[in-house]
């Protein structure tokens, strides 16, 4: 049976009277071995002119007996070079010679011809699909809130400003305020969204443009309801990826990853402080955990057999104004994976007066946020939610050490192009 194959030539090899191409098939994105045997002069000469990197059309037939180890093979009867590279490729698509991460990012569109990079971005897409599938099944409605905002989500935090006609606007750091406002009518919402943060980060886990899976739910009893949802979501994502991306996980050497078991441990902030103190790391009560503290705790928890765990009951001083608190303890939690923060969430303050008081305590002027506080006047139920970092979750699933490996075109302190 004759077959037509479209794709890119990733490797060319000549062994005596046979030429082999490795072609990535444009439909399956899997490599196919193309075999050209000497005999037909025209075809042979065409095959000799094929370069690594060509976009190509091959017509041929699948032989009865397949020589290629991959098991996908076609014997060519016709070759059409659709587009030949003007220069040698900037990345070795045979996979023999590696390159710097920066080169892979600069030439992402070529790097993706290598199976390991395709695997990362296919899994990333799978994570998003799994999250949608789970949240839709749980009755959440997908929303889209503005990314150009007239007020910063957390007031003091660093925001990018932009000129908006006669006014100054901000790029949204998170959909926090808008998703909460929705709870006045839609008690289960989610948004898969970029976060823009203007800190001068220089770490392997921060970008200035990152993506999050942001969830908010109403009529909760406490932040525990939110944590239960989040741990179910994480488990669903892991099981979805393990089920549907076995081949990709294998390419990345991640075929051993396991679905974290329930319940994820819950450590209070106070417990974390005493665990760290035993290791000689002293954190002043009330301060946020820095990355050294996070990593030390991550190692200890991993040794105890827990890669994923919650940190609960943070001091209110370390958390934003919209988090509910009792005296100085907040109803906020973080979800960490071996010392890497994947998500932050909690129960929000839904009582109009208390919310305004809390804003003042955090040094904010409630007047600046009246578009938000107004929504709390008309039957706002108790609610809570979380922001789960999509890039960070992808890192832990694919086993990447640097967030830039899992983002097509990362935006960091120095990188704005491509
Ligand atoms: P961190 O303390 O790690 O800087 P954060 O507490 O400022 O993060 P949140 O506001 O809690 O971040 O955002 C929710 C989630 O979004 C985080 O847990 C993280 O997974 C992800 N996230 C936030 N900021 C960034 C960023 N700059 N780069 C990558 N991911 C981010
Ligand atoms: Mg956080």
mmCIF file of C-alpha atoms in Angstrom, residues 45-369:
data_model
loop_
_atom_site.group_PDB
_atom_site.id
_atom_site.type_symbol
_atom_site.label_atom_id
_atom_site.label_comp_id
_atom_site.label_asym_id
_atom_site.label_seq_id
_atom_site.Cartn_x
_atom_site.Cartn_y
_atom_site.Cartn_z
ATOM 1 C CA UNK A 45 20.056 11.799 -6.826
ATOM 2 C CA UNK A 46 17.129 13.507 -5.101
ATOM 3 C CA UNK A 47 17.906 11.558 -1.946
ATOM 4 C CA UNK A 48 21.535 12.657 -2.115
ATOM 5 C CA UNK A 49 20.444 16.296 -2.130
ATOM 6 C CA UNK A 50 18.314 15.978 1.018
ATOM 7 C CA UNK A 51 19.823 17.838 3.963
ATOM 8 C CA UNK A 52 19.169 17.543 7.675
ATOM 9 C CA UNK A 53 16.399 19.983 8.486
ATOM 10 C CA UNK A 54 14.487 19.756 5.178
ATOM 11 C CA UNK A 55 10.715 19.824 5.189
ATOM 12 C CA UNK A 56 9.883 16.928 2.929
ATOM 13 C CA UNK A 57 7.168 14.869 1.281
ATOM 14 C CA UNK A 58 7.853 11.184 0.802
ATOM 15 C CA UNK A 59 5.731 8.732 -1.101
ATOM 16 C CA UNK A 60 6.484 5.077 -0.623
ATOM 17 C CA UNK A 61 5.320 1.791 0.781
ATOM 18 C CA UNK A 62 5.635 0.016 4.081
ATOM 19 C CA UNK A 63 7.750 -3.123 3.526
ATOM 20 C CA UNK A 64 6.615 -6.571 4.644
ATOM 21 C CA UNK A 65 9.793 -6.994 6.646
ATOM 22 C CA UNK A 66 10.854 -3.967 8.679
ATOM 23 C CA UNK A 67 14.606 -3.463 9.287
ATOM 24 C CA UNK A 68 14.372 -0.376 11.469
ATOM 25 C CA UNK A 69 14.460 -0.866 15.230
ATOM 26 C CA UNK A 70 11.741 1.760 15.622
ATOM 27 C CA UNK A 71 9.337 -0.341 13.602
ATOM 28 C CA UNK A 72 8.113 2.604 11.527
ATOM 29 C CA UNK A 73 9.587 2.381 8.092
ATOM 30 C CA UNK A 74 8.761 3.430 4.571
ATOM 31 C CA UNK A 75 10.569 2.617 1.321
ATOM 32 C CA UNK A 76 10.537 5.748 -0.815
ATOM 33 C CA UNK A 77 9.293 5.804 -4.410
ATOM 34 C CA UNK A 78 9.152 9.587 -4.661
ATOM 35 C CA UNK A 79 10.725 12.496 -2.769
ATOM 36 C CA UNK A 80 9.687 16.158 -2.869
ATOM 37 C CA UNK A 81 11.826 18.635 -0.957
ATOM 38 C CA UNK A 82 9.297 21.222 0.241
ATOM 39 C CA UNK A 83 11.785 23.511 1.914
ATOM 40 C CA UNK A 84 15.513 23.149 2.344
ATOM 41 C CA UNK A 85 17.409 24.925 5.170
ATOM 42 C CA UNK A 86 19.334 28.003 4.032
ATOM 43 C CA UNK A 87 21.971 27.453 6.714
ATOM 44 C CA UNK A 88 23.099 24.551 8.876
ATOM 45 C CA UNK A 89 20.674 24.129 11.776
ATOM 46 C CA UNK A 90 21.697 26.003 14.955
ATOM 47 C CA UNK A 91 20.823 22.912 17.007
ATOM 48 C CA UNK A 92 21.928 19.348 16.415
ATOM 49 C CA UNK A 93 18.607 17.606 15.778
ATOM 50 C CA UNK A 94 20.259 14.200 15.721
ATOM 51 C CA UNK A 95 20.584 14.698 19.485
ATOM 52 C CA UNK A 96 24.286 13.781 19.512
ATOM 53 C CA UNK A 97 25.619 17.196 20.514
ATOM 54 C CA UNK A 98 23.893 19.138 23.256
ATOM 55 C CA UNK A 99 23.614 22.916 23.470
ATOM 56 C CA UNK A 100 23.209 25.539 26.174
ATOM 57 C CA UNK A 101 19.707 26.182 27.524
ATOM 58 C CA UNK A 102 19.881 29.715 26.066
ATOM 59 C CA UNK A 103 20.450 28.312 22.584
ATOM 60 C CA UNK A 104 17.533 25.938 22.952
ATOM 61 C CA UNK A 105 15.331 28.873 23.959
ATOM 62 C CA UNK A 106 16.584 31.147 21.170
ATOM 63 C CA UNK A 107 15.823 28.408 18.644
ATOM 64 C CA UNK A 108 12.882 26.780 20.417
ATOM 65 C CA UNK A 109 11.194 26.143 17.077
ATOM 66 C CA UNK A 110 14.080 23.901 16.046
ATOM 67 C CA UNK A 111 14.718 22.418 19.498
ATOM 68 C CA UNK A 112 11.182 21.019 19.412
ATOM 69 C CA UNK A 113 12.276 18.684 16.639
ATOM 70 C CA UNK A 114 14.073 16.752 19.393
ATOM 71 C CA UNK A 115 11.896 14.189 21.191
ATOM 72 C CA UNK A 116 12.861 15.311 24.714
ATOM 73 C CA UNK A 117 11.689 18.879 24.152
ATOM 74 C CA UNK A 118 8.519 17.773 22.414
ATOM 75 C CA UNK A 119 7.878 15.477 25.367
ATOM 76 C CA UNK A 120 8.077 18.393 27.826
ATOM 77 C CA UNK A 121 5.624 20.569 25.944
ATOM 78 C CA UNK A 122 3.242 17.725 25.178
ATOM 79 C CA UNK A 123 3.130 16.909 28.886
ATOM 80 C CA UNK A 124 2.621 20.586 29.718
ATOM 81 C CA UNK A 125 -0.399 20.643 27.396
ATOM 82 C CA UNK A 126 -1.590 17.414 29.027
ATOM 83 C CA UNK A 127 -1.373 18.982 32.486
ATOM 84 C CA UNK A 128 -3.613 21.833 31.357
ATOM 85 C CA UNK A 129 -6.065 19.398 29.777
ATOM 86 C CA UNK A 130 -6.116 17.268 32.932
ATOM 87 C CA UNK A 131 -6.735 20.326 35.118
ATOM 88 C CA UNK A 132 -9.626 21.461 32.913
ATOM 89 C CA UNK A 133 -11.105 17.979 32.828
ATOM 90 C CA UNK A 134 -10.963 17.681 36.621
ATOM 91 C CA UNK A 135 -12.291 21.148 37.391
ATOM 92 C CA UNK A 136 -15.101 20.927 34.828
ATOM 93 C CA UNK A 137 -16.167 17.607 36.357
ATOM 94 C CA UNK A 138 -16.235 19.272 39.761
ATOM 95 C CA UNK A 139 -18.590 21.926 38.427
ATOM 96 C CA UNK A 140 -16.124 24.799 38.006
ATOM 97 C CA UNK A 141 -16.709 27.369 35.267
ATOM 98 C CA UNK A 142 -13.752 28.706 33.311
ATOM 99 C CA UNK A 143 -13.523 32.487 33.409
ATOM 100 C CA UNK A 144 -11.297 35.108 31.796
ATOM 101 C CA UNK A 145 -10.503 38.207 33.805
ATOM 102 C CA UNK A 146 -8.631 41.317 32.631
ATOM 103 C CA UNK A 147 -4.874 41.257 32.418
ATOM 104 C CA UNK A 148 -4.765 45.029 32.153
ATOM 105 C CA UNK A 149 -5.749 46.260 35.561
ATOM 106 C CA UNK A 150 -6.389 49.597 37.190
ATOM 107 C CA UNK A 151 -5.170 48.424 40.622
ATOM 108 C CA UNK A 152 -2.456 45.985 41.743
ATOM 109 C CA UNK A 153 -3.723 42.704 43.203
ATOM 110 C CA UNK A 154 -1.700 42.883 46.381
ATOM 111 C CA UNK A 155 -1.047 46.568 46.579
ATOM 112 C CA UNK A 156 2.535 46.745 47.674
ATOM 113 C CA UNK A 157 3.923 43.969 45.485
ATOM 114 C CA UNK A 158 5.904 44.850 42.397
ATOM 115 C CA UNK A 159 3.873 45.359 39.272
ATOM 116 C CA UNK A 160 4.621 46.267 35.682
ATOM 117 C CA UNK A 161 3.035 49.560 34.729
ATOM 118 C CA UNK A 162 1.916 50.597 31.308
ATOM 119 C CA UNK A 163 0.570 53.717 29.738
ATOM 120 C CA UNK A 164 -3.174 53.367 29.245
ATOM 121 C CA UNK A 165 -4.275 56.479 27.351
ATOM 122 C CA UNK A 166 -4.362 59.239 30.001
ATOM 123 C CA UNK A 167 -3.940 56.782 32.872
ATOM 124 C CA UNK A 168 -1.365 54.398 34.290
ATOM 125 C CA UNK A 169 -2.419 50.756 34.285
ATOM 126 C CA UNK A 170 -0.812 47.552 35.586
ATOM 127 C CA UNK A 171 -0.275 44.114 34.182
ATOM 128 C CA UNK A 172 -2.233 41.719 36.346
ATOM 129 C CA UNK A 173 -0.159 39.850 38.932
ATOM 130 C CA UNK A 174 -2.982 37.388 39.519
ATOM 131 C CA UNK A 175 -6.751 37.172 38.986
ATOM 132 C CA UNK A 176 -7.200 37.127 42.768
ATOM 133 C CA UNK A 177 -9.576 40.057 43.206
ATOM 134 C CA UNK A 178 -11.676 39.326 40.139
ATOM 135 C CA UNK A 179 -12.103 35.626 40.833
ATOM 136 C CA UNK A 180 -13.212 36.460 44.387
ATOM 137 C CA UNK A 181 -15.746 38.982 43.070
ATOM 138 C CA UNK A 182 -17.230 36.220 40.917
ATOM 139 C CA UNK A 183 -18.089 34.243 44.049
ATOM 140 C CA UNK A 184 -20.973 36.669 44.575
ATOM 141 C CA UNK A 185 -22.743 34.804 41.751
ATOM 142 C CA UNK A 186 -20.648 31.873 40.467
ATOM 143 C CA UNK A 187 -19.506 29.846 43.463
ATOM 144 C CA UNK A 188 -17.022 27.686 41.506
ATOM 145 C CA UNK A 189 -14.685 29.363 39.030
ATOM 146 C CA UNK A 190 -11.233 28.802 37.586
ATOM 147 C CA UNK A 191 -8.904 30.560 35.221
ATOM 148 C CA UNK A 192 -5.752 29.398 33.489
ATOM 149 C CA UNK A 193 -3.871 32.625 33.269
ATOM 150 C CA UNK A 194 -0.575 34.455 33.041
ATOM 151 C CA UNK A 195 0.822 36.214 36.127
ATOM 152 C CA UNK A 196 3.017 39.251 35.550
ATOM 153 C CA UNK A 197 5.456 40.071 38.332
ATOM 154 C CA UNK A 198 8.052 42.796 38.154
ATOM 155 C CA UNK A 199 10.524 41.563 40.795
ATOM 156 C CA UNK A 200 14.106 41.367 39.582
ATOM 157 C CA UNK A 201 14.151 37.597 39.993
ATOM 158 C CA UNK A 202 17.295 35.650 39.350
ATOM 159 C CA UNK A 203 16.370 32.084 40.274
ATOM 160 C CA UNK A 204 15.659 28.814 38.471
ATOM 161 C CA UNK A 205 12.001 28.933 39.615
ATOM 162 C CA UNK A 206 10.813 32.478 38.933
ATOM 163 C CA UNK A 207 9.832 34.196 35.713
ATOM 164 C CA UNK A 208 8.390 37.630 35.172
ATOM 165 C CA UNK A 209 5.592 36.100 33.124
ATOM 166 C CA UNK A 210 4.397 32.787 34.519
ATOM 167 C CA UNK A 211 1.182 30.791 34.231
ATOM 168 C CA UNK A 212 -1.136 29.620 36.913
ATOM 169 C CA UNK A 213 -4.225 27.519 37.398
ATOM 170 C CA UNK A 214 -6.334 29.768 39.594
ATOM 171 C CA UNK A 215 -9.333 28.393 41.423
ATOM 172 C CA UNK A 216 -11.934 29.910 43.752
ATOM 173 C CA UNK A 217 -14.885 28.228 45.473
ATOM 174 C CA UNK A 218 -17.714 29.487 47.647
ATOM 175 C CA UNK A 219 -19.668 28.063 50.561
ATOM 176 C CA UNK A 220 -16.676 26.414 52.225
ATOM 177 C CA UNK A 221 -16.329 25.614 55.918
ATOM 178 C CA UNK A 222 -12.623 26.299 56.092
ATOM 179 C CA UNK A 223 -9.413 26.250 54.051
ATOM 180 C CA UNK A 224 -9.400 22.473 54.521
ATOM 181 C CA UNK A 225 -12.120 22.200 51.827
ATOM 182 C CA UNK A 226 -9.799 24.011 49.440
ATOM 183 C CA UNK A 227 -6.839 21.779 50.299
ATOM 184 C CA UNK A 228 -8.936 18.671 49.688
ATOM 185 C CA UNK A 229 -9.823 19.981 46.233
ATOM 186 C CA UNK A 230 -6.200 20.860 45.471
ATOM 187 C CA UNK A 231 -4.824 17.478 46.477
ATOM 188 C CA UNK A 232 -7.449 15.764 44.319
ATOM 189 C CA UNK A 233 -6.525 18.026 41.410
ATOM 190 C CA UNK A 234 -2.809 17.242 41.801
ATOM 191 C CA UNK A 235 -3.513 13.526 41.918
ATOM 192 C CA UNK A 236 -5.741 13.718 38.854
ATOM 193 C CA UNK A 237 -3.030 15.561 36.916
ATOM 194 C CA UNK A 238 -0.365 13.015 37.874
ATOM 195 C CA UNK A 239 -2.560 10.061 37.004
ATOM 196 C CA UNK A 240 -3.640 11.647 33.703
ATOM 197 C CA UNK A 241 -0.039 12.277 32.672
ATOM 198 C CA UNK A 242 1.096 8.799 33.739
ATOM 199 C CA UNK A 243 -1.773 7.223 31.776
ATOM 200 C CA UNK A 244 -1.534 9.315 28.603
ATOM 201 C CA UNK A 245 2.133 10.240 28.343
ATOM 202 C CA UNK A 246 3.952 7.037 29.138
ATOM 203 C CA UNK A 247 6.194 7.347 26.105
ATOM 204 C CA UNK A 248 7.058 10.998 26.838
ATOM 205 C CA UNK A 249 7.802 10.247 30.498
ATOM 206 C CA UNK A 250 10.105 7.450 29.387
ATOM 207 C CA UNK A 251 11.963 9.779 26.994
ATOM 208 C CA UNK A 252 12.501 12.128 29.950
ATOM 209 C CA UNK A 253 13.517 9.331 32.318
ATOM 210 C CA UNK A 254 10.432 10.067 34.435
ATOM 211 C CA UNK A 255 8.599 6.772 33.979
ATOM 212 C CA UNK A 256 8.965 6.053 37.708
ATOM 213 C CA UNK A 257 6.919 9.027 38.913
ATOM 214 C CA UNK A 258 4.089 8.094 41.227
ATOM 215 C CA UNK A 259 0.739 9.599 42.046
ATOM 216 C CA UNK A 260 1.187 11.129 45.529
ATOM 217 C CA UNK A 261 -0.997 9.322 48.033
ATOM 218 C CA UNK A 262 -3.757 10.872 50.111
ATOM 219 C CA UNK A 263 -3.869 12.745 52.334
ATOM 220 C CA UNK A 264 -0.877 14.982 51.637
ATOM 221 C CA UNK A 265 0.753 15.729 55.009
ATOM 222 C CA UNK A 266 -0.281 19.009 56.599
ATOM 223 C CA UNK A 267 2.439 20.716 58.601
ATOM 224 C CA UNK A 268 1.608 23.855 60.489
ATOM 225 C CA UNK A 269 3.941 26.796 60.150
ATOM 226 C CA UNK A 270 4.873 26.346 63.817
ATOM 227 C CA UNK A 271 5.764 22.681 63.226
ATOM 228 C CA UNK A 272 7.886 23.720 60.261
ATOM 229 C CA UNK A 273 9.759 26.223 62.404
ATOM 230 C CA UNK A 274 10.598 23.620 65.015
ATOM 231 C CA UNK A 275 11.625 21.037 62.374
ATOM 232 C CA UNK A 276 13.962 23.642 60.886
ATOM 233 C CA UNK A 277 15.305 24.680 64.256
ATOM 234 C CA UNK A 278 16.373 21.082 64.907
ATOM 235 C CA UNK A 279 18.471 21.428 61.732
ATOM 236 C CA UNK A 280 19.992 24.646 63.053
ATOM 237 C CA UNK A 281 17.901 26.936 60.850
ATOM 238 C CA UNK A 282 16.198 29.641 62.841
ATOM 239 C CA UNK A 283 13.278 31.564 61.342
ATOM 240 C CA UNK A 284 11.752 34.444 63.252
ATOM 241 C CA UNK A 285 8.070 33.768 63.910
ATOM 242 C CA UNK A 286 5.998 35.795 61.494
ATOM 243 C CA UNK A 287 8.448 35.754 58.625
ATOM 244 C CA UNK A 288 7.851 33.925 55.360
ATOM 245 C CA UNK A 289 9.961 30.838 54.662
ATOM 246 C CA UNK A 290 12.870 31.713 52.386
ATOM 247 C CA UNK A 291 14.099 29.343 49.703
ATOM 248 C CA UNK A 292 16.809 27.863 51.949
ATOM 249 C CA UNK A 293 14.182 27.027 54.572
ATOM 250 C CA UNK A 294 11.880 25.612 51.876
ATOM 251 C CA UNK A 295 14.629 23.400 50.488
ATOM 252 C CA UNK A 296 15.771 22.134 53.906
ATOM 253 C CA UNK A 297 12.197 21.227 54.779
ATOM 254 C CA UNK A 298 11.794 19.606 51.347
ATOM 255 C CA UNK A 299 14.785 17.330 51.978
ATOM 256 C CA UNK A 300 13.505 16.331 55.410
ATOM 257 C CA UNK A 301 10.017 15.593 54.080
ATOM 258 C CA UNK A 302 11.388 13.636 51.095
ATOM 259 C CA UNK A 303 13.428 11.477 53.497
ATOM 260 C CA UNK A 304 10.210 10.803 55.380
ATOM 261 C CA UNK A 305 8.669 9.626 52.102
ATOM 262 C CA UNK A 306 6.598 12.738 51.364
ATOM 263 C CA UNK A 307 7.441 14.681 48.254
ATOM 264 C CA UNK A 308 4.267 16.761 48.361
ATOM 265 C CA UNK A 309 2.985 18.429 51.530
ATOM 266 C CA UNK A 310 0.997 21.392 52.764
ATOM 267 C CA UNK A 311 2.225 24.102 55.099
ATOM 268 C CA UNK A 312 -0.749 25.554 56.976
ATOM 269 C CA UNK A 313 -1.604 28.226 59.526
ATOM 270 C CA UNK A 314 0.873 30.831 58.330
ATOM 271 C CA UNK A 315 1.232 33.992 60.362
ATOM 272 C CA UNK A 316 -0.997 36.650 58.849
ATOM 273 C CA UNK A 317 2.020 38.956 58.629
ATOM 274 C CA UNK A 318 3.466 36.702 55.882
ATOM 275 C CA UNK A 319 0.265 36.620 53.822
ATOM 276 C CA UNK A 320 -1.813 39.107 51.816
ATOM 277 C CA UNK A 321 -4.718 41.216 53.098
ATOM 278 C CA UNK A 322 -7.499 39.125 51.542
ATOM 279 C CA UNK A 323 -6.627 36.031 53.590
ATOM 280 C CA UNK A 324 -8.869 35.394 56.593
ATOM 281 C CA UNK A 325 -7.146 35.505 59.962
ATOM 282 C CA UNK A 326 -7.822 34.903 63.627
ATOM 283 C CA UNK A 327 -5.607 37.211 65.643
ATOM 284 C CA UNK A 328 -2.207 36.764 64.031
ATOM 285 C CA UNK A 329 -2.742 33.313 62.474
ATOM 286 C CA UNK A 330 -4.040 33.160 58.916
ATOM 287 C CA UNK A 331 -6.091 30.589 57.082
ATOM 288 C CA UNK A 332 -3.489 30.438 54.324
ATOM 289 C CA UNK A 333 -1.587 27.406 53.103
ATOM 290 C CA UNK A 334 1.164 26.601 50.649
ATOM 291 C CA UNK A 335 1.641 23.357 48.740
ATOM 292 C CA UNK A 336 5.290 22.410 48.287
ATOM 293 C CA UNK A 337 6.999 19.681 46.252
ATOM 294 C CA UNK A 338 10.439 18.831 47.671
ATOM 295 C CA UNK A 339 10.999 22.412 48.713
ATOM 296 C CA UNK A 340 9.487 24.051 45.654
ATOM 297 C CA UNK A 341 6.324 26.053 46.256
ATOM 298 C CA UNK A 342 3.702 24.854 43.785
ATOM 299 C CA UNK A 343 0.643 26.643 45.101
ATOM 300 C CA UNK A 344 -0.609 29.157 47.631
ATOM 301 C CA UNK A 345 -4.169 29.350 48.817
ATOM 302 C CA UNK A 346 -6.486 29.733 51.728
ATOM 303 C CA UNK A 347 -9.809 30.908 53.010
ATOM 304 C CA UNK A 348 -10.521 34.544 52.181
ATOM 305 C CA UNK A 349 -12.027 37.237 54.361
ATOM 306 C CA UNK A 350 -15.624 37.591 53.131
ATOM 307 C CA UNK A 351 -16.928 39.977 55.829
ATOM 308 C CA UNK A 352 -17.056 43.477 54.365
ATOM 309 C CA UNK A 353 -16.068 45.374 57.511
ATOM 310 C CA UNK A 354 -13.288 43.013 58.536
ATOM 311 C CA UNK A 355 -11.917 43.020 54.996
ATOM 312 C CA UNK A 356 -11.665 46.805 55.029
ATOM 313 C CA UNK A 357 -10.036 46.791 58.468
ATOM 314 C CA UNK A 358 -7.523 44.217 57.287
ATOM 315 C CA UNK A 359 -6.631 46.346 54.291
ATOM 316 C CA UNK A 360 -5.881 49.245 56.582
ATOM 317 C CA UNK A 361 -3.771 46.984 58.825
ATOM 318 C CA UNK A 362 -1.719 46.072 55.746
ATOM 319 C CA UNK A 363 -1.224 49.730 54.927
ATOM 320 C CA UNK A 364 -3.648 49.806 51.985
ATOM 321 C CA UNK A 365 -6.344 52.354 51.322
ATOM 322 C CA UNK A 366 -9.696 50.545 50.900
ATOM 323 C CA UNK A 367 -10.798 53.430 48.654
ATOM 324 C CA UNK A 368 -8.305 52.224 46.041
ATOM 325 C CA UNK A 369 -10.024 48.836 46.008
#
